PDB file of C-alpha atoms in Angstrom:
ATOM      1  CA  VAL V 293      65.130  91.744  89.729  1.00  0.00           C
ATOM      2  CA  ALA V 294      67.055  94.566  91.299  1.00  0.00           C
ATOM      3  CA  ILE V 295      65.609  95.926  94.480  1.00  0.00           C
ATOM      4  CA  ALA V 296      65.255  99.871  94.093  1.00  0.00           C
ATOM      5  CA  GLY V 297      67.571 101.689  96.444  1.00  0.00           C
ATOM      6  CA  ALA V 298      69.325  98.698  97.708  1.00  0.00           C
ATOM      7  CA  THR V 299      72.831  99.624  96.968  1.00  0.00           C
ATOM      8  CA  GLY V 300      74.637  99.456 100.167  1.00  0.00           C
ATOM      9  CA  GLY V 301      76.537  96.947 102.080  1.00  0.00           C
ATOM     10  CA  THR V 302      73.547  95.661 104.059  1.00  0.00           C
ATOM     11  CA  TYR V 303      69.970  95.116 103.380  1.00  0.00           C
ATOM     12  CA  SER V 304      67.117  94.684 105.769  1.00  0.00           C
ATOM     13  CA  LEU V 305      64.290  92.307 104.422  1.00  0.00           C
ATOM     14  CA  VAL V 306      60.814  93.813 103.925  1.00  0.00           C
ATOM     15  CA  ALA V 307      57.273  92.320 103.518  1.00  0.00           C
ATOM     16  CA  ALA V 308      57.784  92.138  99.880  1.00  0.00           C
ATOM     17  CA  ASP V 309      60.643  89.733 100.430  1.00  0.00           C
ATOM     18  CA  TYR V 310      58.675  87.084 102.039  1.00  0.00           C
ATOM     19  CA  ASN V 311      58.329  83.763 100.049  1.00  0.00           C
ATOM     20  CA  THR V 312      61.345  84.822  97.854  1.00  0.00           C
ATOM     21  CA  LYS V 313      64.958  84.129  97.533  1.00  0.00           C
ATOM     22  CA  THR V 314      67.406  86.969  97.482  1.00  0.00           C
ATOM     23  CA  THR V 315      70.847  87.446  95.849  1.00  0.00           C
ATOM     24  CA  VAL V 316      73.388  90.159  96.024  1.00  0.00           C
ATOM     25  CA  ARG V 317      75.472  91.315  93.175  1.00  0.00           C
ATOM     26  CA  VAL V 318      78.836  92.710  94.303  1.00  0.00           C
ATOM     27  CA  THR V 319      80.453  94.999  91.792  1.00  0.00           C
ATOM     28  CA  ALA V 320      84.078  96.015  92.153  1.00  0.00           C
ATOM     29  CA  PRO V 321      85.218  98.975  89.866  1.00  0.00           C
ATOM     30  CA  VAL V 322      88.999  99.397  90.019  1.00  0.00           C
ATOM     31  CA  SER V 323      90.648 102.320  88.257  1.00  0.00           C
ATOM     32  CA  GLY V 324      92.664 100.691  85.139  1.00  0.00           C
ATOM     33  CA  PHE V 325      90.996  97.404  85.241  1.00  0.00           C
ATOM     34  CA  LEU V 326      87.897  95.807  83.771  1.00  0.00           C
ATOM     35  CA  THR V 327      84.830  96.161  86.112  1.00  0.00           C
ATOM     36  CA  SER V 328      84.100  92.784  87.736  1.00  0.00           C
ATOM     37  CA  SER V 329      80.837  91.782  89.530  1.00  0.00           C
ATOM     38  CA  LEU V 330      79.642  88.531  91.141  1.00  0.00           C
ATOM     39  CA  LEU V 331      76.262  87.148  91.972  1.00  0.00           C
ATOM     40  CA  SER V 332      75.890  85.312  95.216  1.00  0.00           C
ATOM     41  CA  ALA V 333      74.007  82.069  95.691  1.00  0.00           C
ATOM     42  CA  PRO V 334      70.523  82.583  96.422  1.00  0.00           C
ATOM     43  CA  THR V 335      69.312  82.586 100.229  1.00  0.00           C
ATOM     44  CA  GLY V 336      66.606  80.031 101.117  1.00  0.00           C
ATOM     45  CA  VAL V 337      63.103  81.097 100.740  1.00  0.00           C
ATOM     46  CA  VAL V 338      62.418  84.237 103.128  1.00  0.00           C
ATOM     47  CA  ALA V 339      60.137  82.979 105.992  1.00  0.00           C
ATOM     48  CA  LYS V 340      57.450  84.884 107.848  1.00  0.00           C
ATOM     49  CA  GLY V 341      58.607  87.247 110.513  1.00  0.00           C
ATOM     50  CA  ILE V 342      58.295  86.536 114.231  1.00  0.00           C
ATOM     51  CA  LEU V 343      56.077  88.933 116.245  1.00  0.00           C
ATOM     52  CA  SER V 344      58.001  90.677 119.141  1.00  0.00           C
ATOM     53  CA  GLY V 345      56.719  90.909 122.565  1.00  0.00           C
ATOM     54  CA  SER V 346      55.792  88.862 125.415  1.00  0.00           C
ATOM     55  CA  PHE V 347      52.917  86.836 125.101  1.00  0.00           C
ATOM     56  CA  ALA V 348      50.669  85.787 128.122  1.00  0.00           C
ATOM     57  CA  ALA V 349      47.304  84.573 128.524  1.00  0.00           C
ATOM     58  CA  PRO V 350      44.734  87.369 127.764  1.00  0.00           C
ATOM     59  CA  MET V 351      42.845  88.740 130.904  1.00  0.00           C
ATOM     60  CA  VAL V 352      39.079  88.624 131.071  1.00  0.00           C
ATOM     61  CA  THR V 353      37.400  90.854 133.490  1.00  0.00           C
ATOM     62  CA  ASN V 354      33.781  90.333 134.620  1.00  0.00           C
ATOM     63  CA  ASN V 355      31.455  93.359 135.392  1.00  0.00           C
ATOM     64  CA  THR V 356      29.154  91.757 137.681  1.00  0.00           C
ATOM     65  CA  VAL V 357      26.666  94.655 137.420  1.00  0.00           C
ATOM     66  CA  THR V 358      26.205  94.526 133.600  1.00  0.00           C
ATOM     67  CA  GLY V 359      27.528  90.807 133.231  1.00  0.00           C
ATOM     68  CA  LYS V 360      29.882  92.175 130.415  1.00  0.00           C
ATOM     69  CA  LEU V 361      33.111  90.198 130.020  1.00  0.00           C
ATOM     70  CA  THR V 362      36.001  92.304 128.583  1.00  0.00           C
ATOM     71  CA  ALA V 363      39.280  90.615 127.166  1.00  0.00           C
ATOM     72  CA  SER V 364      42.430  92.274 127.120  1.00  0.00           C
ATOM     73  CA  LEU V 365      46.253  91.711 126.688  1.00  0.00           C
ATOM     74  CA  THR V 366      48.579  92.802 129.218  1.00  0.00           C
ATOM     75  CA  ALA V 367      50.378  96.245 128.505  1.00  0.00           C
ATOM     76  CA  GLY V 368      53.566  95.758 126.382  1.00  0.00           C
ATOM     77  CA  SER V 369      52.433  92.196 125.299  1.00  0.00           C
ATOM     78  CA  VAL V 370      52.499  93.144 121.354  1.00  0.00           C
ATOM     79  CA  THR V 371      55.383  95.531 120.670  1.00  0.00           C
ATOM     80  CA  ASP V 372      55.248  95.331 116.689  1.00  0.00           C
ATOM     81  CA  SER V 373      53.340  98.215 115.118  1.00  0.00           C
ATOM     82  CA  GLY V 374      50.656  97.184 112.406  1.00  0.00           C
ATOM     83  CA  THR V 375      49.325  94.177 114.205  1.00  0.00           C
ATOM     84  CA  SER V 376      45.528  93.242 114.580  1.00  0.00           C
ATOM     85  CA  ILE V 377      43.939  91.180 117.207  1.00  0.00           C
ATOM     86  CA  ALA V 378      40.884  88.759 116.459  1.00  0.00           C
ATOM     87  CA  TYR V 379      38.514  87.510 119.173  1.00  0.00           C
ATOM     88  CA  GLN V 380      36.462  84.640 119.664  1.00  0.00           C
ATOM     89  CA  TRP V 381      34.559  83.616 122.700  1.00  0.00           C
ATOM     90  CA  TYR V 382      33.833  80.092 123.799  1.00  0.00           C
ATOM     91  CA  ARG V 383      31.241  78.195 126.131  1.00  0.00           C
ATOM     92  CA  ASN V 384      32.444  74.774 127.346  1.00  0.00           C
ATOM     93  CA  GLY V 385      34.886  74.524 124.305  1.00  0.00           C
ATOM     94  CA  ALA V 386      32.475  75.442 121.567  1.00  0.00           C
ATOM     95  CA  PRO V 387      32.477  78.867 119.819  1.00  0.00           C
ATOM     96  CA  ILE V 388      29.703  81.325 120.948  1.00  0.00           C
ATOM     97  CA  TYR V 389      26.972  82.573 118.809  1.00  0.00           C
ATOM     98  CA  LEU V 390      25.236  85.771 119.534  1.00  0.00           C
ATOM     99  CA  PRO V 391      21.427  85.808 119.246  1.00  0.00           C
ATOM    100  CA  THR V 392      21.769  87.457 115.844  1.00  0.00           C
ATOM    101  CA  GLY V 393      23.272  84.017 114.643  1.00  0.00           C
ATOM    102  CA  VAL V 394      26.889  85.631 114.182  1.00  0.00           C
ATOM    103  CA  LEU V 395      29.968  84.477 116.065  1.00  0.00           C
ATOM    104  CA  ALA V 396      30.949  86.355 119.192  1.00  0.00           C
ATOM    105  CA  LYS V 397      34.103  88.051 117.860  1.00  0.00           C
ATOM    106  CA  SER V 398      34.430  91.185 119.857  1.00  0.00           C
ATOM    107  CA  SER V 399      36.718  92.240 122.821  1.00  0.00           C
ATOM    108  CA  THR V 400      33.570  92.237 125.012  1.00  0.00           C
ATOM    109  CA  TYR V 401      30.946  89.722 125.369  1.00  0.00           C
ATOM    110  CA  SER V 402      27.648  89.952 127.410  1.00  0.00           C
ATOM    111  CA  LEU V 403      26.792  86.799 129.461  1.00  0.00           C
ATOM    112  CA  THR V 404      23.490  85.024 128.726  1.00  0.00           C
ATOM    113  CA  ALA V 405      21.647  82.531 131.040  1.00  0.00           C
ATOM    114  CA  ALA V 406      23.342  79.851 128.824  1.00  0.00           C
ATOM    115  CA  ASP V 407      26.633  80.955 130.307  1.00  0.00           C
ATOM    116  CA  PHE V 408      26.038  80.365 133.937  1.00  0.00           C
ATOM    117  CA  GLY V 409      27.869  77.402 135.299  1.00  0.00           C
ATOM    118  CA  ARG V 410      29.726  76.855 132.045  1.00  0.00           C
ATOM    119  CA  GLU V 411      33.398  77.414 131.136  1.00  0.00           C
ATOM    120  CA  ILE V 412      33.768  80.723 129.338  1.00  0.00           C
ATOM    121  CA  ARG V 413      37.096  81.543 127.779  1.00  0.00           C
ATOM    122  CA  VAL V 414      38.227  83.885 124.967  1.00  0.00           C
ATOM    123  CA  ARG V 415      40.845  83.069 122.050  1.00  0.00           C
ATOM    124  CA  LEU V 416      42.809  86.079 120.618  1.00  0.00           C
ATOM    125  CA  ILE V 417      44.805  85.689 117.483  1.00  0.00           C
ATOM    126  CA  VAL V 418      47.520  88.382 117.196  1.00  0.00           C
ATOM    127  CA  SER V 419      48.587  88.762 113.417  1.00  0.00           C
ATOM    128  CA  LYS V 420      50.470  90.893 111.185  1.00  0.00           C
ATOM    129  CA  PRO V 421      50.957  90.461 107.330  1.00  0.00           C
ATOM    130  CA  ASN V 422      53.810  88.301 106.468  1.00  0.00           C
ATOM    131  CA  TYR V 423      54.331  87.520 110.086  1.00  0.00           C
ATOM    132  CA  THR V 424      53.606  84.252 112.069  1.00  0.00           C
ATOM    133  CA  SER V 425      50.393  84.716 114.085  1.00  0.00           C
ATOM    134  CA  VAL V 426      50.133  84.126 117.980  1.00  0.00           C
ATOM    135  CA  THR V 427      47.311  82.435 119.138  1.00  0.00           C
ATOM    136  CA  LEU V 428      46.312  83.082 123.115  1.00  0.00           C
ATOM    137  CA  TYR V 429      43.688  81.600 125.186  1.00  0.00           C
ATOM    138  CA  SER V 430      42.478  83.303 128.484  1.00  0.00           C
ATOM    139  CA  VAL V 431      42.178  81.162 131.765  1.00  0.00           C
ATOM    140  CA  PRO V 432      38.633  79.841 131.737  1.00  0.00           C
ATOM    141  CA  ILE V 433      35.898  81.569 134.223  1.00  0.00           C
ATOM    142  CA  PHE V 434      32.841  80.213 135.506  1.00  0.00           C
ATOM    143  CA  PRO V 435      30.121  82.791 135.839  1.00  0.00           C
TER     144      PRO V 435
END
């Protein structure tokens, strides 16, 4: 199927091209001759994109007055627009559930008595549609 507007000498892949094969048709009209065109062989299947940036372990800061932990990425870590970040907090390697029974999936987490003396860390998953996600874990802290 022809791609609307893709009539120049170059083409930049877009999200809609993911998981497809791409070909190019070259037409060479020459005055006084029959118009000729050739279709290229298809590319391999277009793979997911790679997020750009420098990814390092997220930082966890502890407000010792409120007992609230905050997870953050260093400035400039993610340079692609349209990305999202999913958070999950862990205690001794197991996902933490809030008193309401839901997983602790916010950028902040308030410590409970069950956390003291235990390893607490956060996992961040940086994602964007049609891109390979990046999973990052913080250095553990022991409140």
